[in-house]
Short mmCIF file of C-alpha atoms and ligand atoms in Angstrom, two decimals:
data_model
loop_
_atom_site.label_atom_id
_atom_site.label_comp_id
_atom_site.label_asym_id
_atom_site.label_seq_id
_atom_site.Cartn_x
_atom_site.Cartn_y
_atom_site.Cartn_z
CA UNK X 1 82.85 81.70 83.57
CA UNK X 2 85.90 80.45 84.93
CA UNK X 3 89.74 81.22 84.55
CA UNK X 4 91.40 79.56 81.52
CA UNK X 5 94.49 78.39 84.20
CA UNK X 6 94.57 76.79 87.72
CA UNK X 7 97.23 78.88 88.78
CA UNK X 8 98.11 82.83 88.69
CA UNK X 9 101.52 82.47 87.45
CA UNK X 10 102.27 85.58 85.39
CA UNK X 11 100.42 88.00 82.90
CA UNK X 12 102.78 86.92 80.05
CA UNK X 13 99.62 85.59 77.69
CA UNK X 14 97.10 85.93 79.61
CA UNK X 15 94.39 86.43 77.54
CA UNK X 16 91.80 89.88 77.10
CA UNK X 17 88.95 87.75 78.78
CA UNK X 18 90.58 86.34 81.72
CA UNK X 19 92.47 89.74 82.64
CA UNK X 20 88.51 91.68 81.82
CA UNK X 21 86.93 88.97 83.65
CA UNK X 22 89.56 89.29 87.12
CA UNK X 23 89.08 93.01 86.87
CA UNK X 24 85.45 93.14 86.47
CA UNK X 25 85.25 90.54 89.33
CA UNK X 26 87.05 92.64 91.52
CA UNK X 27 84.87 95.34 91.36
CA UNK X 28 81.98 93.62 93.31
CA UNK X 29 85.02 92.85 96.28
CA UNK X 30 85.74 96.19 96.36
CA UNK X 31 82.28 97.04 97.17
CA UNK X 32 82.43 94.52 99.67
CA UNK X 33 85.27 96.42 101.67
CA UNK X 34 83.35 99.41 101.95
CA UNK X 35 80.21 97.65 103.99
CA UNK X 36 80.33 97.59 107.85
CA UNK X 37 80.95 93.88 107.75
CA UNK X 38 83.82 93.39 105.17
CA UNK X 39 83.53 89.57 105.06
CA UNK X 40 81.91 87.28 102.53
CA UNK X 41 81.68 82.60 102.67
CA UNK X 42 83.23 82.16 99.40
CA UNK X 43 86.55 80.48 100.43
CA UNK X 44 84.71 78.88 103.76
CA UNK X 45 86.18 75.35 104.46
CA UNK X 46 89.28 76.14 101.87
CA UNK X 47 93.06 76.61 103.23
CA UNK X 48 95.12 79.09 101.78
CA UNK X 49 99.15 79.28 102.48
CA UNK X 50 101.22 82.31 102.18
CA UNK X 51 104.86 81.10 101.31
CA UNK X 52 107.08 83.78 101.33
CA UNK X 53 110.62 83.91 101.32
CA UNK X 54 111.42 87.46 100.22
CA UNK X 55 110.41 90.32 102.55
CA UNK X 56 106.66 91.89 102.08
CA UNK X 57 104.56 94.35 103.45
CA UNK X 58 101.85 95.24 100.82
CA UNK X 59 101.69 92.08 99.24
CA UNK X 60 101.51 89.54 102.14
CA UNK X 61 99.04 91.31 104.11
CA UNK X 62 97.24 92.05 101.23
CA UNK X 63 97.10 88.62 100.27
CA UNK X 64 95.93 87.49 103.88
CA UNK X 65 93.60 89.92 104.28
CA UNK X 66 91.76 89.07 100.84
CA UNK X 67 91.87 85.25 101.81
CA UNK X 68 90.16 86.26 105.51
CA UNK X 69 87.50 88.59 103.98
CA UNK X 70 86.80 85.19 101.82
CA UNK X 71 86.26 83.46 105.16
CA UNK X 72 89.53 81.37 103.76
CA UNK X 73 91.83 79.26 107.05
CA UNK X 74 94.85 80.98 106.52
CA UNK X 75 98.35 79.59 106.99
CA UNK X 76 101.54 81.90 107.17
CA UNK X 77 104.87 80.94 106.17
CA UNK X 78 108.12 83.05 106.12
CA UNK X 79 111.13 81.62 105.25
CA UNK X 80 113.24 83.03 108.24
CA UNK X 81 112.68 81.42 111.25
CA UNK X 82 111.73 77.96 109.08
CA UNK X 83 113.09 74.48 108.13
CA UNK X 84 114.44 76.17 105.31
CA UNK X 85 117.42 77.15 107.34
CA UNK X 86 118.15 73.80 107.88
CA UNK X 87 118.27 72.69 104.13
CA UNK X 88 114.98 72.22 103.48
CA UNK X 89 114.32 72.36 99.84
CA UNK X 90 111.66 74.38 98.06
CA UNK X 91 109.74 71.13 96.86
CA UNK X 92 109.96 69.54 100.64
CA UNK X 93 108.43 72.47 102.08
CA UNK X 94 105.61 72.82 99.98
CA UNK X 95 104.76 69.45 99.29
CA UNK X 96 104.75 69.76 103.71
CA UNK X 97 102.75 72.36 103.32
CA UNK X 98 100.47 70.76 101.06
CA UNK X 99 99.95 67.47 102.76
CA UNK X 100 98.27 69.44 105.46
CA UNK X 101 95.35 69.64 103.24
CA UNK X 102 95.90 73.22 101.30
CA UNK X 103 94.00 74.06 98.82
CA UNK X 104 95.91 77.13 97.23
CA UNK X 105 99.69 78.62 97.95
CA UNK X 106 100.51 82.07 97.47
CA UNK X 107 104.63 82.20 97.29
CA UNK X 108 107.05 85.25 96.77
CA UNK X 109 110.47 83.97 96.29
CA UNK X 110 113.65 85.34 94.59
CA UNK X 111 114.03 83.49 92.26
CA UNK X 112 112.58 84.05 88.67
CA UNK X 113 110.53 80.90 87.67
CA UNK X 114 110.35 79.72 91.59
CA UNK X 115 106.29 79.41 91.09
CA UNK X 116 106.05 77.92 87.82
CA UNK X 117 108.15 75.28 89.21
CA UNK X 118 105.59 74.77 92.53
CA UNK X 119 102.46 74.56 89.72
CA UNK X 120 104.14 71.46 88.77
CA UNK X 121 105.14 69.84 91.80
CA UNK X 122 102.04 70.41 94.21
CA UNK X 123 98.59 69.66 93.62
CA UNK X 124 97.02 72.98 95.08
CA UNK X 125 96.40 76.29 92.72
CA UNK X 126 99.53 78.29 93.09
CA UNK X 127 99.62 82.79 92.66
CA UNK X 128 102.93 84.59 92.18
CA UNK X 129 103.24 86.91 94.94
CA UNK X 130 106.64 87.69 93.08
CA UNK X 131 109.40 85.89 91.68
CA UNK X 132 112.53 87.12 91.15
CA UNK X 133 112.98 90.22 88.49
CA UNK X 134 110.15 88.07 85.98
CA UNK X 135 106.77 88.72 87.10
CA UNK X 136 104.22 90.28 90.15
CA UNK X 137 100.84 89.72 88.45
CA UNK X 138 98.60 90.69 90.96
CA UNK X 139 100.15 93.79 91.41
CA UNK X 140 100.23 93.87 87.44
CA UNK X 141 96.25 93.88 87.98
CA UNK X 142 95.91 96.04 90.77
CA UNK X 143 97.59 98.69 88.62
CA UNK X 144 95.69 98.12 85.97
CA UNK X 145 92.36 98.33 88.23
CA UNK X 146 93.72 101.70 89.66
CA UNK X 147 94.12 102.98 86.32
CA UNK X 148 90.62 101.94 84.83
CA UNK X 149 88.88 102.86 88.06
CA UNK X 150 90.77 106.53 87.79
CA UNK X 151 90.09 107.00 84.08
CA UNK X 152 87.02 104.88 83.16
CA UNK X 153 89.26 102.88 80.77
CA UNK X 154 92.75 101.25 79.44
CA UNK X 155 92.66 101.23 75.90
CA UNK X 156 94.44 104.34 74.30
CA UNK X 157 95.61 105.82 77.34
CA UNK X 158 99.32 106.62 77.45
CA UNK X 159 101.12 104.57 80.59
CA UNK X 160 104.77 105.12 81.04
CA UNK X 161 106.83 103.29 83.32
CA UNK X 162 110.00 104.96 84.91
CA UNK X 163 112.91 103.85 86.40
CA UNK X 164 114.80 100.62 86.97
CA UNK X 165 113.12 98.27 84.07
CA UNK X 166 115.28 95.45 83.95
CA UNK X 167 115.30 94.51 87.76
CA UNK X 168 111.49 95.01 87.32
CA UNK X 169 108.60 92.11 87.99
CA UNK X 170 106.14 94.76 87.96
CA UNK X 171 107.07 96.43 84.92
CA UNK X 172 107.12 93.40 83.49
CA UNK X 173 103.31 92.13 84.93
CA UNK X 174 102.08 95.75 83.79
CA UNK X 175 103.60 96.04 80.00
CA UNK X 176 101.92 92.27 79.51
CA UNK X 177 98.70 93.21 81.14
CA UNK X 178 98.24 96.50 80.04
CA UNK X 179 99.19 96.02 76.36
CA UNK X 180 96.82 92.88 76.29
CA UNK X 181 94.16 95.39 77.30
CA UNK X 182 95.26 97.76 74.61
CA UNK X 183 97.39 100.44 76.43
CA UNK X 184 99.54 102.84 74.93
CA UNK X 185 103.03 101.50 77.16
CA UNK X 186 106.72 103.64 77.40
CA UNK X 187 109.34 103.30 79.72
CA UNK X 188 112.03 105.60 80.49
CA UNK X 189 114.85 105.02 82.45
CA UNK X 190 119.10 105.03 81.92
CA UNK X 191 120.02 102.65 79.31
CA UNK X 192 121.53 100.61 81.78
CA UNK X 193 118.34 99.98 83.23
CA UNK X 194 115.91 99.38 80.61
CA UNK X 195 117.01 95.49 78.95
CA UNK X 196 118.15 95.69 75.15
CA UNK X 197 115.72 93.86 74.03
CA UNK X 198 112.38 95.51 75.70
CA UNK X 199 110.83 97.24 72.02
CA UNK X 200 110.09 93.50 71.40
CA UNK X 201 107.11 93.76 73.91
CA UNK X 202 105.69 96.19 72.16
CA UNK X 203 106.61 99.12 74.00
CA UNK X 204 108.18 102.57 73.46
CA UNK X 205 111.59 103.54 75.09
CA UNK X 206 112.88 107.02 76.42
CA UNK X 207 116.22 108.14 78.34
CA UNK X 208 114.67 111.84 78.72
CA UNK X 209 111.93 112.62 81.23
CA UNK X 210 111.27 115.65 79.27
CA UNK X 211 110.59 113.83 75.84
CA UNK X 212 107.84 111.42 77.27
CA UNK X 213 105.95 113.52 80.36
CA UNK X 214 103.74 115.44 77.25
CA UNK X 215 102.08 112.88 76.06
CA UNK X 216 101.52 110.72 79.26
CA UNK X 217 98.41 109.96 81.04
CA UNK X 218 99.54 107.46 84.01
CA UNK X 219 103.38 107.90 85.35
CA UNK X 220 104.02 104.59 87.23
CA UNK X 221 107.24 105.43 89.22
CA UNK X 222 109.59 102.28 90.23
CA UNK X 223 111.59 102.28 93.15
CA UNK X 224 115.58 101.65 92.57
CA UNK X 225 116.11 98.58 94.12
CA UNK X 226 119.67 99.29 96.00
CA UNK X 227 119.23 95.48 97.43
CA UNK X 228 119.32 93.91 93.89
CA UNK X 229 122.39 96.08 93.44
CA UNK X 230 120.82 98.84 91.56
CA UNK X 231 122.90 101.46 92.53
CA UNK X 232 125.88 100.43 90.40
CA UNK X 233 123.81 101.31 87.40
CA UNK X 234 123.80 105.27 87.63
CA UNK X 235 126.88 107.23 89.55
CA UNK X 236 125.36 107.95 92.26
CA UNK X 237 121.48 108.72 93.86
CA UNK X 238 122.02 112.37 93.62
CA UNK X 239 122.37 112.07 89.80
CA UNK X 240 119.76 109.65 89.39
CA UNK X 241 117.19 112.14 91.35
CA UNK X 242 118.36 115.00 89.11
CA UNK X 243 117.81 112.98 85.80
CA UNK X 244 114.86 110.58 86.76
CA UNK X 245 113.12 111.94 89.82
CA UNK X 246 109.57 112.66 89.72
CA UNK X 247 109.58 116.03 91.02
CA UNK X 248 106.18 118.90 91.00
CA UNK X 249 108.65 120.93 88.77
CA UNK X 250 109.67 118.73 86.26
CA UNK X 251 105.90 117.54 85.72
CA UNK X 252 104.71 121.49 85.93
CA UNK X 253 106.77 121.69 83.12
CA UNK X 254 105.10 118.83 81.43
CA UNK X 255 102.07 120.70 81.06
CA UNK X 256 99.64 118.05 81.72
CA UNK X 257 98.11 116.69 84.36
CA UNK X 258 98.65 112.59 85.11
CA UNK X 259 98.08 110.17 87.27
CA UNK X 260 100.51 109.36 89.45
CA UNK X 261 102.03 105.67 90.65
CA UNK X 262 104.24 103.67 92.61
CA UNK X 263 103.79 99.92 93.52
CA UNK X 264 105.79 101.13 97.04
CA UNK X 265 107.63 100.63 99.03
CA UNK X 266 108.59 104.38 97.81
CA UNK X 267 112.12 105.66 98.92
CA UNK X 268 111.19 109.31 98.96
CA UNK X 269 113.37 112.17 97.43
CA UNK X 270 115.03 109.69 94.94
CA UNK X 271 112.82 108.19 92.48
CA UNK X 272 109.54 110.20 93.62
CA UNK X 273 109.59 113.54 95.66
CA UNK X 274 107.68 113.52 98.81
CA UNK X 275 105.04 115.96 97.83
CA UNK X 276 104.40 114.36 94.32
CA UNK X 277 103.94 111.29 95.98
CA UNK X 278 101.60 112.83 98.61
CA UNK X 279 99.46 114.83 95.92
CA UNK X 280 96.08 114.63 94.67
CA UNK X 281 97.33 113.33 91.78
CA UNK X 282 98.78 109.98 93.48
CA UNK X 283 96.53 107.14 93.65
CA UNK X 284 99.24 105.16 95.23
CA UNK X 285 96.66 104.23 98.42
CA UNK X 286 94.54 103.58 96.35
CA UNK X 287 96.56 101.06 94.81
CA UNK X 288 97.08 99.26 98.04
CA UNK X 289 93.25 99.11 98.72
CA UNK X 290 92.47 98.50 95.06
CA UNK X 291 95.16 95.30 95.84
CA UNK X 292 93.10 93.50 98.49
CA UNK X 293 89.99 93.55 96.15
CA UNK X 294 91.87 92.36 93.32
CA UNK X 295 93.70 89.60 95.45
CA UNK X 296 90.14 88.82 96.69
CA UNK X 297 89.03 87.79 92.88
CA UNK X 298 91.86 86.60 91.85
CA UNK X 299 91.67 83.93 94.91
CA UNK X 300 88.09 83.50 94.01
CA UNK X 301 88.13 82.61 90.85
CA UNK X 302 90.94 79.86 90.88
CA UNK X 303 88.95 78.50 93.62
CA UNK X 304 86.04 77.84 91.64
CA UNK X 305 88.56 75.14 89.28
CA UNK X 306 88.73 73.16 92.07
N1 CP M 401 104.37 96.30 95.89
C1 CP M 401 104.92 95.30 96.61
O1 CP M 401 105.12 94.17 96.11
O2 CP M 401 105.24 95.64 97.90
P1 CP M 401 105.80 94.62 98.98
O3 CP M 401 107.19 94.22 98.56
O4 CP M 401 105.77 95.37 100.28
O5 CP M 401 104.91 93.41 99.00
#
């Protein structure tokens, strides 16, 4: 059964099937990364280009090592170093890109729409590797593949997001995806970080740690993005620890045991203490694995639209 869309552009209405069918598919690649020989022919004779023109670790070697264990050509592309420094426009280099015969384009860019607007001026499927502060679906999924592979389900659990909501693409990917697959979602952050407007989505909203941490299953812990001028939303990173850091005391005095987080990269001692991030209750490696398997379907499965 294929996907309902040629391109991987958010989790915004995607529907229960394709998100089941994505996560179900993924399960068979992640049994493929656990054999001696971690390669499969699916993407053989396809070209797949990683565009990215915001900085990456997870994501774009994630994303290239999914494509090569699909026997995919792979073509890498970072913005530094490129044409774009000499004007090139966003259009001109992918449609570039594109005449050399590629079939799909990953992209992470900054700006919030950047791949909707490549779907319609290339030919090839496109995947949002991130845009901007809208959406990171495939890390959307990869969470939500963590979380059903940890606790045998999504529906009913309790999945509360904390931290810096508003400059969030994966908060965003994960309330979309995981309310579609009938999640319990919170988030809890300062009100200057969590947008007015967010209840709309369905979703519950806190400003005490304390008040949520009860009743939660899965803590998924943001980082504060000081580069997208975070910082000027709380006084200063001392206060934000005190108020919003995941610490082993404040969730001992939760009195529950949850899963915990973070899509990385994690700055340690502010939003996430170093030994909550390091406990057996962190699945955040496993995330990163889970992320090559899900990138692997995902890739799949648009290629079979072709
Ligand atoms: N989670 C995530 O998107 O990490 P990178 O920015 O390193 O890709």
């Amino acid at each position: 059964m294929p996907l309902h869309s040629k391109h991987l552009l958010g989790l915004d209405g995607m529907s229960r099937e394709d998100l089941q069918l994505i996560l179900d598919t993924a399960v068979s690649f992640r049994e493929v990364l656990e054999r001696p020989i971690k390669k499969v022919p699916p993407l053989q004779g396809k070209t797949v280009a990683n565009m990215f023109f915001e900085n990456s670790t997870r994501t774009r070697l994630s994303f290239e090592l999914a494509e090569r264990r699909l026997s995919a050509d792979v073509l890498g592309f970072v913005a530094t170093g490129s044409s774009v420094s000499k004007g090139e426009t966003l259009k001109d280099t992918a449609r570039n890109i594109e005449a050399m015969k590629v079939d799909m384009v990953v992209m992470r860019h900054s700006a919030a729409g950047a791949s909707h607007y490549l779907s319609r001026v290339i030919d090839a499927n496109v995947i949002n590797a991130g845009d901007g502060s809208h959406e990171h679906p495939t890390q959307g999924l990869l969470d939500m593949y963590t979380i059903r592979e940890k606790h045998g389900r999504l529906n009913d659990l309790h999945v509360c997001i904390v931290g810096d909501i508003s400059h969030s693409r994966v908060a965003r990917s994960n309330i979309f995806g995981l309310k579609t697959m009938g999640a319990r979602v919170s988030v809890c952050g300062p009100a200057t970080m969590i947008p007015r407007e967010i209840d709309r989505l369905g979703v519950d909203v806190y400003h005490h740690l304390d008040d949520v941490l009860p009743t939660v299953d899965v803590l998924n812990v943001l980082r504060i993005q000081l580069e997208r001028d975070a910082g000027r939303l709380f006084p200063t990173i001392r206060e934000y620890r005190q108020t919003f850091g995941i610490t082993r005391r404040r969730l001992e005095k939760a009195g529950r045991v949850m899963t915990i987080m973070h899509p990385g990269p994690i700055n340690r001692d502010v939003e996430i203490s170093a030994d909550v991030a390091d406990s057996e209750h962190s699945v955040i490696l496993q995330q990163v694995l889970n992320g090559v398997a899900v990138r692997m379907s995902v890739l799949y499965l648009l290629s079979t639209r072709n």
